[in-house]
Coordinates of C-alpha atoms and ligand atoms in Angstrom, one line a residue:
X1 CA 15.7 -140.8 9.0
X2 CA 16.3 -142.9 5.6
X3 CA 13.8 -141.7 3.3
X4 CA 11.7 -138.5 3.7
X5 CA 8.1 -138.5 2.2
X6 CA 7.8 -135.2 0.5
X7 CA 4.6 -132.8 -0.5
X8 CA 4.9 -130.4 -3.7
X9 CA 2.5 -127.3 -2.5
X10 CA 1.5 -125.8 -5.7
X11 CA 1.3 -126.6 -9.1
X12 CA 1.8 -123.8 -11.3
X13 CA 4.7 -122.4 -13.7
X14 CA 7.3 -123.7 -11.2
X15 CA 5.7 -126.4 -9.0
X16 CA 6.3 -128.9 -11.6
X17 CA 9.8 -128.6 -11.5
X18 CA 10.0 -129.4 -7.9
X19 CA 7.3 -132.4 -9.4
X20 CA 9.7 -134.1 -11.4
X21 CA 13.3 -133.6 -9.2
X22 CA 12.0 -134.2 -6.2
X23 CA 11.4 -137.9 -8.1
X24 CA 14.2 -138.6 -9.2
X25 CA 16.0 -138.0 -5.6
X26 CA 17.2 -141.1 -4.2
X27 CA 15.9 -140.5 -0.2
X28 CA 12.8 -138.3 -1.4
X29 CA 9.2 -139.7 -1.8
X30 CA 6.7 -137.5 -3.1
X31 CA 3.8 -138.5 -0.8
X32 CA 1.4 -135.4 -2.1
X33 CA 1.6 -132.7 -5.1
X34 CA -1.0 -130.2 -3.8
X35 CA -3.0 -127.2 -5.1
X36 CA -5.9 -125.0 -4.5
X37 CA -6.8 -126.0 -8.3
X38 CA -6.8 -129.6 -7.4
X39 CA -7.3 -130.1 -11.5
X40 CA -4.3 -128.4 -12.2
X41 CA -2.2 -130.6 -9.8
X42 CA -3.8 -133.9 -11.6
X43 CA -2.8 -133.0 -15.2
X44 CA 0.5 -131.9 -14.0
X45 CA 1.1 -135.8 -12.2
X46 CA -0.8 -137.0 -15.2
X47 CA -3.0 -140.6 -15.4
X48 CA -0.9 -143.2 -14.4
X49 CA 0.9 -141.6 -11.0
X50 CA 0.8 -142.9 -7.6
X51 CA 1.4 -139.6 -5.8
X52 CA -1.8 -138.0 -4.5
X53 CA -3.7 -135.1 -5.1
X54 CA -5.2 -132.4 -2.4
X55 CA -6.6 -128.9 -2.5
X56 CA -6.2 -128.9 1.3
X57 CA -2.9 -128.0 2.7
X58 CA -4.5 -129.2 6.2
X59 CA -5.4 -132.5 4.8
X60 CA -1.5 -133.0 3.7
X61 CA -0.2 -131.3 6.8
X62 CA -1.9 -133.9 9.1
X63 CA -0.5 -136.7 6.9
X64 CA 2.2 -138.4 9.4
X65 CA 3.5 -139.7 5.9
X66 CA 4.1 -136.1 4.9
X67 CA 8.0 -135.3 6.9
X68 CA 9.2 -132.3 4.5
X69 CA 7.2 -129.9 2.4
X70 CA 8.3 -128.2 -1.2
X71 CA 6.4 -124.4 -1.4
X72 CA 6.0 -123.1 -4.8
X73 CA 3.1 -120.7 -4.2
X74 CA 3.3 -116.8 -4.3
X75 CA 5.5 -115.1 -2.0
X76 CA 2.5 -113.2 -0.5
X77 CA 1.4 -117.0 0.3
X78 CA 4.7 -117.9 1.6
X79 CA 4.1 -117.0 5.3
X80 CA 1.2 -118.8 6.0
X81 CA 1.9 -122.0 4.0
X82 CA 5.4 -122.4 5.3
X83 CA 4.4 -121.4 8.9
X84 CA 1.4 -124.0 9.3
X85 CA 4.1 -126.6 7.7
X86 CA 6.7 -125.6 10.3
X87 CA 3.7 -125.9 13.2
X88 CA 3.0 -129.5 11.9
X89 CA 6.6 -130.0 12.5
X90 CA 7.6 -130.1 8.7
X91 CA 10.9 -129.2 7.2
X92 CA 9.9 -126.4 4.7
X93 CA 11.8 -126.1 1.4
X94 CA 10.4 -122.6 0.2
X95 CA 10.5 -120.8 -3.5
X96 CA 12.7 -117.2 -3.6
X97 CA 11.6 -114.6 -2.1
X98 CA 11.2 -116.7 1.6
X99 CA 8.5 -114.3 2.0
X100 CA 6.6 -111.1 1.3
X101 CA 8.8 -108.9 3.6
X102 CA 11.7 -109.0 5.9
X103 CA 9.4 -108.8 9.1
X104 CA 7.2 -111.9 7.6
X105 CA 10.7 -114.0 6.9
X106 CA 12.1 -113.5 10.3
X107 CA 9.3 -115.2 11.7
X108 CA 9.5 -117.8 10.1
X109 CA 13.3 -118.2 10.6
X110 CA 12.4 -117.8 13.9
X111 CA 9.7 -120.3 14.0
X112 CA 12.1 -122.9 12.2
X113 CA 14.8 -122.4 15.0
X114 CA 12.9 -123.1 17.9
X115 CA 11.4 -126.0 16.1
X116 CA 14.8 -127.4 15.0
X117 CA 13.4 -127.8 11.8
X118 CA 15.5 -127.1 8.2
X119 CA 14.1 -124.3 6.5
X120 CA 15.7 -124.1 3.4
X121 CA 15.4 -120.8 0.3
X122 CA 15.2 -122.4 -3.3
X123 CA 17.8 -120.2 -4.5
X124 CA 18.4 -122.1 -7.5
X125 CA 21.4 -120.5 -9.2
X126 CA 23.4 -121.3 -5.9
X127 CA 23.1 -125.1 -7.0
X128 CA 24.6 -124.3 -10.8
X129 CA 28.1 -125.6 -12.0
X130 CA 28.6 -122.2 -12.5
X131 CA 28.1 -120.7 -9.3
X132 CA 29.8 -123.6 -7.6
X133 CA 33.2 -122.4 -9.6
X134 CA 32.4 -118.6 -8.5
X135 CA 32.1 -119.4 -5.0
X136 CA 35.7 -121.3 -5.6
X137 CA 37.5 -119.0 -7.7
X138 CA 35.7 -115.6 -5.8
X139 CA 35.9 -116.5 -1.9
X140 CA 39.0 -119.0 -2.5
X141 CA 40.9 -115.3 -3.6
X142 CA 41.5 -116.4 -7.5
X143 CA 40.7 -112.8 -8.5
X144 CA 41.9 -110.7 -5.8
X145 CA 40.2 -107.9 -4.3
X146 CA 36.8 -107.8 -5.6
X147 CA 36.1 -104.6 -7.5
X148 CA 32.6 -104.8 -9.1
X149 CA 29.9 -107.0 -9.9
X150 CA 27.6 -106.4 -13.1
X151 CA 24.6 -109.0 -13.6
X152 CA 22.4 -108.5 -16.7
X153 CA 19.1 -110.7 -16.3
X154 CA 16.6 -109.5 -18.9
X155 CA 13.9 -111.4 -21.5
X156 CA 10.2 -111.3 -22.0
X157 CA 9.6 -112.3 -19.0
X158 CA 6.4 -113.3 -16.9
X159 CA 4.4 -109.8 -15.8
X160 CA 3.7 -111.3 -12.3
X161 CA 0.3 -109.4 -10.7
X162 CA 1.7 -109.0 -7.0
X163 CA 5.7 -108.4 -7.0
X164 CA 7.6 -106.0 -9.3
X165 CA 10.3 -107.0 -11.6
X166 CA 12.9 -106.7 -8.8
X167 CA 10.8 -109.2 -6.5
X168 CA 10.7 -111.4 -8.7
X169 CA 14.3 -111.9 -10.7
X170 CA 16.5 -109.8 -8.4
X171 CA 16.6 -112.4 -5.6
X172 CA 18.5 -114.8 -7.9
X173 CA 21.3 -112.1 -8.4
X174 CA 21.5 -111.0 -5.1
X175 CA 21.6 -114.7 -4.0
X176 CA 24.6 -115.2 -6.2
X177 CA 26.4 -112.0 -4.9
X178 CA 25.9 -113.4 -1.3
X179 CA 26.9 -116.9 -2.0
X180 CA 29.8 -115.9 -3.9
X181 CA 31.5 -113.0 -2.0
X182 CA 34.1 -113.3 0.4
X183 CA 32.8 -112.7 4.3
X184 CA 34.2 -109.6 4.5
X185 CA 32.5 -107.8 1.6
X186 CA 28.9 -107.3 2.7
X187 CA 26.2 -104.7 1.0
X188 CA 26.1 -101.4 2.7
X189 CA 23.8 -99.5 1.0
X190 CA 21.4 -99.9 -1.9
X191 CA 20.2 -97.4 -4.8
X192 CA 17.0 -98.4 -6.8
X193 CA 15.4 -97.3 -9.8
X194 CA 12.7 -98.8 -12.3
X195 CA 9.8 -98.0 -14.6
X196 CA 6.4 -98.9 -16.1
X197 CA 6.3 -98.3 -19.2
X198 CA 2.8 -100.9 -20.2
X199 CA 1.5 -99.9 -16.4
X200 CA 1.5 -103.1 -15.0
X201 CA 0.9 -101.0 -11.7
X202 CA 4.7 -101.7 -10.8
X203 CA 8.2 -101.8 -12.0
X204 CA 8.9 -104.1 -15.0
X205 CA 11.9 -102.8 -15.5
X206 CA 14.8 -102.2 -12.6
X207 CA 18.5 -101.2 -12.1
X208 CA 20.1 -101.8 -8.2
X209 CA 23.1 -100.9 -7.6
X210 CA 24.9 -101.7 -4.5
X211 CA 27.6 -100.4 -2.2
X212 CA 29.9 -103.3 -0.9
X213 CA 32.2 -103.0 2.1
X214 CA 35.6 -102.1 0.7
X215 CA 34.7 -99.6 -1.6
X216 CA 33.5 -102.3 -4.4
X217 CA 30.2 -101.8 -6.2
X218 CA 27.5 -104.2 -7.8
X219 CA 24.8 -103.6 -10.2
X220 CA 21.8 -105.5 -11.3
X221 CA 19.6 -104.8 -14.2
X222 CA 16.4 -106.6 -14.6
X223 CA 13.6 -106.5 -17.4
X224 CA 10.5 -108.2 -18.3
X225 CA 10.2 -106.3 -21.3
X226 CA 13.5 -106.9 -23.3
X227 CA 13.0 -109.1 -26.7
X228 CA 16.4 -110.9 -26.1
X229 CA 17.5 -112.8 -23.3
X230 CA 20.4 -112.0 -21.4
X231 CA 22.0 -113.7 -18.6
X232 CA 25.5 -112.7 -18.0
X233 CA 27.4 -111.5 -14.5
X234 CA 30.9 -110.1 -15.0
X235 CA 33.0 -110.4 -11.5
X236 CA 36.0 -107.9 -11.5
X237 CA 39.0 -108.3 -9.2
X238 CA 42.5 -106.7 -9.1
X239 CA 43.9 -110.0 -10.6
X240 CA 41.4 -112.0 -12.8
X241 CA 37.8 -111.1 -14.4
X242 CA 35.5 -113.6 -14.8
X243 CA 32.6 -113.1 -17.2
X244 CA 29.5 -115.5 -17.3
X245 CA 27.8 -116.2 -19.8
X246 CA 24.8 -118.9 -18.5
X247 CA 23.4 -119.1 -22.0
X248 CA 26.6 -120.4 -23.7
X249 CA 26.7 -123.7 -22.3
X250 CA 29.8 -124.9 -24.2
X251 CA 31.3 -122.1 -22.1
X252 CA 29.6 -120.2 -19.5
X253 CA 32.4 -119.2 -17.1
X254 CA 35.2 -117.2 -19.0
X255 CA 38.3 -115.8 -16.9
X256 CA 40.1 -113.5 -18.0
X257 CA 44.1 -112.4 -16.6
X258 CA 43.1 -109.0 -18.1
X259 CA 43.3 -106.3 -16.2
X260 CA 44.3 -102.6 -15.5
X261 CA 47.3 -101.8 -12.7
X262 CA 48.0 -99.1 -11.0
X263 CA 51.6 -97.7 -10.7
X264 CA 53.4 -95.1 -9.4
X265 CA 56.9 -94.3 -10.0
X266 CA 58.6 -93.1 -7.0
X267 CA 61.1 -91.5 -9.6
X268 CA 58.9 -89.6 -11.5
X269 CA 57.9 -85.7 -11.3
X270 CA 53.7 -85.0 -10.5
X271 CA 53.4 -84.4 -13.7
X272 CA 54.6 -87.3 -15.5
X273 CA 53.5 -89.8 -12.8
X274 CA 49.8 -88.8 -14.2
X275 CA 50.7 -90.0 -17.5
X276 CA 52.2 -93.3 -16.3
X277 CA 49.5 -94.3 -13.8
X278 CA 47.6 -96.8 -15.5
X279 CA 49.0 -99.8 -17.5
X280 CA 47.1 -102.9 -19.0
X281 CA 47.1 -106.2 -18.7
X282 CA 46.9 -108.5 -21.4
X283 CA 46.9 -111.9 -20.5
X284 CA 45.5 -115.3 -21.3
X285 CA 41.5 -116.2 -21.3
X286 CA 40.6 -119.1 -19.5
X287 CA 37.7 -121.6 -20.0
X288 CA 36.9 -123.8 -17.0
X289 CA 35.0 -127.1 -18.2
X290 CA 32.0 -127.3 -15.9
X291 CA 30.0 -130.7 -15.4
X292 CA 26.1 -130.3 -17.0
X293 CA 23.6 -130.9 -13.9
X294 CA 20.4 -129.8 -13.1
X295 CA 20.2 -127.3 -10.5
X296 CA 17.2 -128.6 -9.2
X297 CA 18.0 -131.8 -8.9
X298 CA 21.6 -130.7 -6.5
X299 CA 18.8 -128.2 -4.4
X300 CA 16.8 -131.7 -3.9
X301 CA 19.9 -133.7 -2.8
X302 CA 20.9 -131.0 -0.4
X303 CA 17.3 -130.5 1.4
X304 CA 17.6 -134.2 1.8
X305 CA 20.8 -134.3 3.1
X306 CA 20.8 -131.0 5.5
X307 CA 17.4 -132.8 7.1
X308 CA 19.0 -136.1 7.4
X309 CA 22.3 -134.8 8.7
X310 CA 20.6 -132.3 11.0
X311 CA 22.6 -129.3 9.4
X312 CA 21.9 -125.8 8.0
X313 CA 21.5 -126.3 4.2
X314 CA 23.9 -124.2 2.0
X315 CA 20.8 -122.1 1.7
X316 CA 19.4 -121.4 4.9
X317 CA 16.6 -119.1 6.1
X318 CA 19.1 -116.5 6.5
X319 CA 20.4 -116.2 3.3
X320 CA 16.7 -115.8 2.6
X321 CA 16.7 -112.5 5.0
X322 CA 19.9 -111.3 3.4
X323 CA 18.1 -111.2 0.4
X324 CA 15.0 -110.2 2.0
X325 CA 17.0 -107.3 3.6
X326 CA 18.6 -106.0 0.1
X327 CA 14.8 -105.9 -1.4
X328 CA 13.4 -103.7 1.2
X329 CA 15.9 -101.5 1.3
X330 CA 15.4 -101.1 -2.7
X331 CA 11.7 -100.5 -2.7
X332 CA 12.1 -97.9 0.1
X333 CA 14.8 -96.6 -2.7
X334 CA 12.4 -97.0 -5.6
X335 CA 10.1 -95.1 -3.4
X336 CA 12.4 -92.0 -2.9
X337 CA 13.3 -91.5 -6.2
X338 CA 16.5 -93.5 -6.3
X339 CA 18.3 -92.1 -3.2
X340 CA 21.3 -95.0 -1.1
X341 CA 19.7 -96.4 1.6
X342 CA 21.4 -98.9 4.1
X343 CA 20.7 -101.8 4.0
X344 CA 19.8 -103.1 7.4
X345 CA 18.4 -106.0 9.6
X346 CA 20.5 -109.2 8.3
X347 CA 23.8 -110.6 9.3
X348 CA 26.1 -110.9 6.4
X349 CA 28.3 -112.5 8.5
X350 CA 26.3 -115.7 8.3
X351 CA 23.7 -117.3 6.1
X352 CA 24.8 -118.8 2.8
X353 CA 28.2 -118.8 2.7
X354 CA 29.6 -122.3 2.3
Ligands
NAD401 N1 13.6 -120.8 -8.4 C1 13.2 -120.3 -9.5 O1 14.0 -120.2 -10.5 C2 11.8 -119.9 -9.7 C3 11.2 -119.7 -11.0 C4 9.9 -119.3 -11.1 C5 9.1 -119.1 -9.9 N2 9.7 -119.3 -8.7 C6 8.9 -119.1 -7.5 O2 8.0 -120.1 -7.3 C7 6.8 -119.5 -6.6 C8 5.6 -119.8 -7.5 O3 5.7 -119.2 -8.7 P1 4.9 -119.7 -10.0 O4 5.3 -118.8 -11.1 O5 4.9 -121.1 -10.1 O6 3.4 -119.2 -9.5 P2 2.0 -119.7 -10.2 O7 1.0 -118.6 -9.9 O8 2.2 -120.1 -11.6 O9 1.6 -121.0 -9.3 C9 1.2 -120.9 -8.0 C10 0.3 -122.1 -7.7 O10 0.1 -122.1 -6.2 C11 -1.3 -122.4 -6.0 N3 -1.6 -121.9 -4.6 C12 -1.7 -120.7 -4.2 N4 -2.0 -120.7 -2.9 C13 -2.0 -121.9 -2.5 C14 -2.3 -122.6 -1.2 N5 -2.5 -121.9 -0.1 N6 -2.3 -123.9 -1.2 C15 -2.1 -124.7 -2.3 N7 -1.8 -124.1 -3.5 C16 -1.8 -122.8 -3.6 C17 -2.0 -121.7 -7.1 O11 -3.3 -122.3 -7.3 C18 -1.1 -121.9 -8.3 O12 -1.4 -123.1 -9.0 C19 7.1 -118.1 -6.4 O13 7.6 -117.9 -5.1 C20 8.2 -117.7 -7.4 O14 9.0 -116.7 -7.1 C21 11.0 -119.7 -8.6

């Protein structure tokens, strides 16, 4: 298969984006950009395009021009769009969250497997420069032993009527966490707490925090409500920190050979091996220069290529479920009050490691 005719479904906030990267793929040709609001779709392609506009997802589905669809709809919407694309034998390239729950994403997992078809998550930030490096320096061992993850994600953000503020921004840090960590530090458990303070009718503001195999910990703080933006992630290890920064472009990833050790003194009475314990490092501060791409544009290029080359994409359905998984579990938490739950149902094992 050279070059795979494409249809954008939905043409809201985000739909556009798919729009204007999935044109300027080499391989991709947007066959349809379509929309319940058929008006919407129009001014978004604007007077003088050749792609086509439909309100009727059967109409584009039945379309033998139409191999490989883009989903930007709301999650709750995810399920039925993506499965009626997967039962016309479409490859589906769906938004984060892959669906409304973990029961509704395993089918359609399911339903891509035993269609041989590439379902592939929009997890955006796994595409970044940025991430890219993580996954390098992180899995490759460049900071030892993982200890914690912090990720701050907070702005005025979009109240969104049907997910809460974990729903909807949580999915790209747990995405990151997953694609970054080394297989053998999975989530265990999960802790979850938010609040409402304008009564949107759900959480608008959430902390996670997350047990990792090996005793190491990762937190996650999101926010519609906060007048400045944050976006940082700090990654501790035993030998190297790194500290993100995606809103300093002249340096986003900053690693540190910083650190506190641990010593113990074999010569050394109890009492003044408690006063010698803990030393500090104080090393040098690296910069890494990272090339300036658009994320989308890489997440375009590799649904392409993972169709073409009859592969899993780098993000697969399953590392939708792992996410998927890590979400339940932390609105059953929000539920109780806060309380660890485990975190169950996905195989960390597999999904979107690279
Ligand atoms: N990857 C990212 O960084 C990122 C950023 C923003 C949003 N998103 C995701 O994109 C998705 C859409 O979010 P949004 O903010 O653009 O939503 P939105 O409400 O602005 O737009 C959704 C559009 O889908 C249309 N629609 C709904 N059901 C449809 C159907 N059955 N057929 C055709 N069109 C239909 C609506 O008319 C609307 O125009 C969500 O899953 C969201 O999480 C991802």
């Amino acid at each position: 298969m050279g070059t795979i005719g494409l249809a954008v479904i939905g043409a809201g906030y985000w739909g556009p984006n798919l729009v204007r990267n999935a044109q300027a793929t080499p391989g991709l040709r947007l066959e349809y950009l379509c929309d319940l609001d058929a008006d919407r779709a129009r001014r978004v392609l604007g007077d003088y395009s050749t792609v086509r506009v439909s309100d009727s997802l059967d109409e584009v589905l039945a379309d033998p021009a139409v191999q490989a669809v883009a989903i930007a709809t709301p999650a709750k919407t995810h399920l039925s769009v993506a499965m009626a694309a997967l039962a016309a034998g479409k490859h589906v390239l769906v938004e984060k969250p892959l669906a409304a729950t973990y029961a509704e994403g395993r089918q359609l997992v399911d339903a891509a497997d035993a269609r041989g078809l590439t379902l592939m998550l929009d997890h955006t930030y796994c595409y970044t420069p940025a991430v890219a490096h993580l996954r390098d320096l992180v899995r490759g061992g460049g900071i030892g032993a993982v200890q914690y993850l912090d990720s701050v994600r907070i702005n005025l953000g979009l109240v969104q009527p049907d997910v809460d503020v974990l729903w909807d921004l949580a999915p790209h840090d747990l995405s990151i966490f997953l694609s970054i960590l080394p297989d053998d530090v999975a989530p265990l458990a999960v802790a979850a707490h938010g609040s409402d303070p304008i009564g949107a009718g759900h959480a608008c503001v959430a902390h996670l925090t997350i047990q990792l195999t090996g005793g190491a910990m990762a937190h996650v703080h999101v926010n519609w409500l906060s007048p400045t933006k944050i976006r940082t992630m700090v990654i501790g290890g035993s030998a190297r920190t790194v500290v993100w920064d995606d809103l300093n472009p002249t340096q986003r990833l900053s690693v540190y050979d910083r650190g506190v050790d641990r010593s113990v003194p074999g010569d050394l009475g109890a009492e003044k091996r408690a006063q010698t314990i803990v030393s500090y490092r104080t090393g040098d501060m690296v910069a890494p220069a990272l090339p300036e791409k658009e994320a989308l544009r890489a997440v375009m290029a590799e649904f392409h290529a993972s169709i073409t080359e009859g592969r899993a994409p780098l993000t697969d359905g399953r590392s939708g479920l792992q996410v998927l998984s890590i979400l339940e579990a932390a609105s059953a938490s929000l539920a109780q009050g806060g309380a660890f739950l485990p975190v169950l149902g996905a195989d960390f094992r597999e999904g979107v490691k690279a």
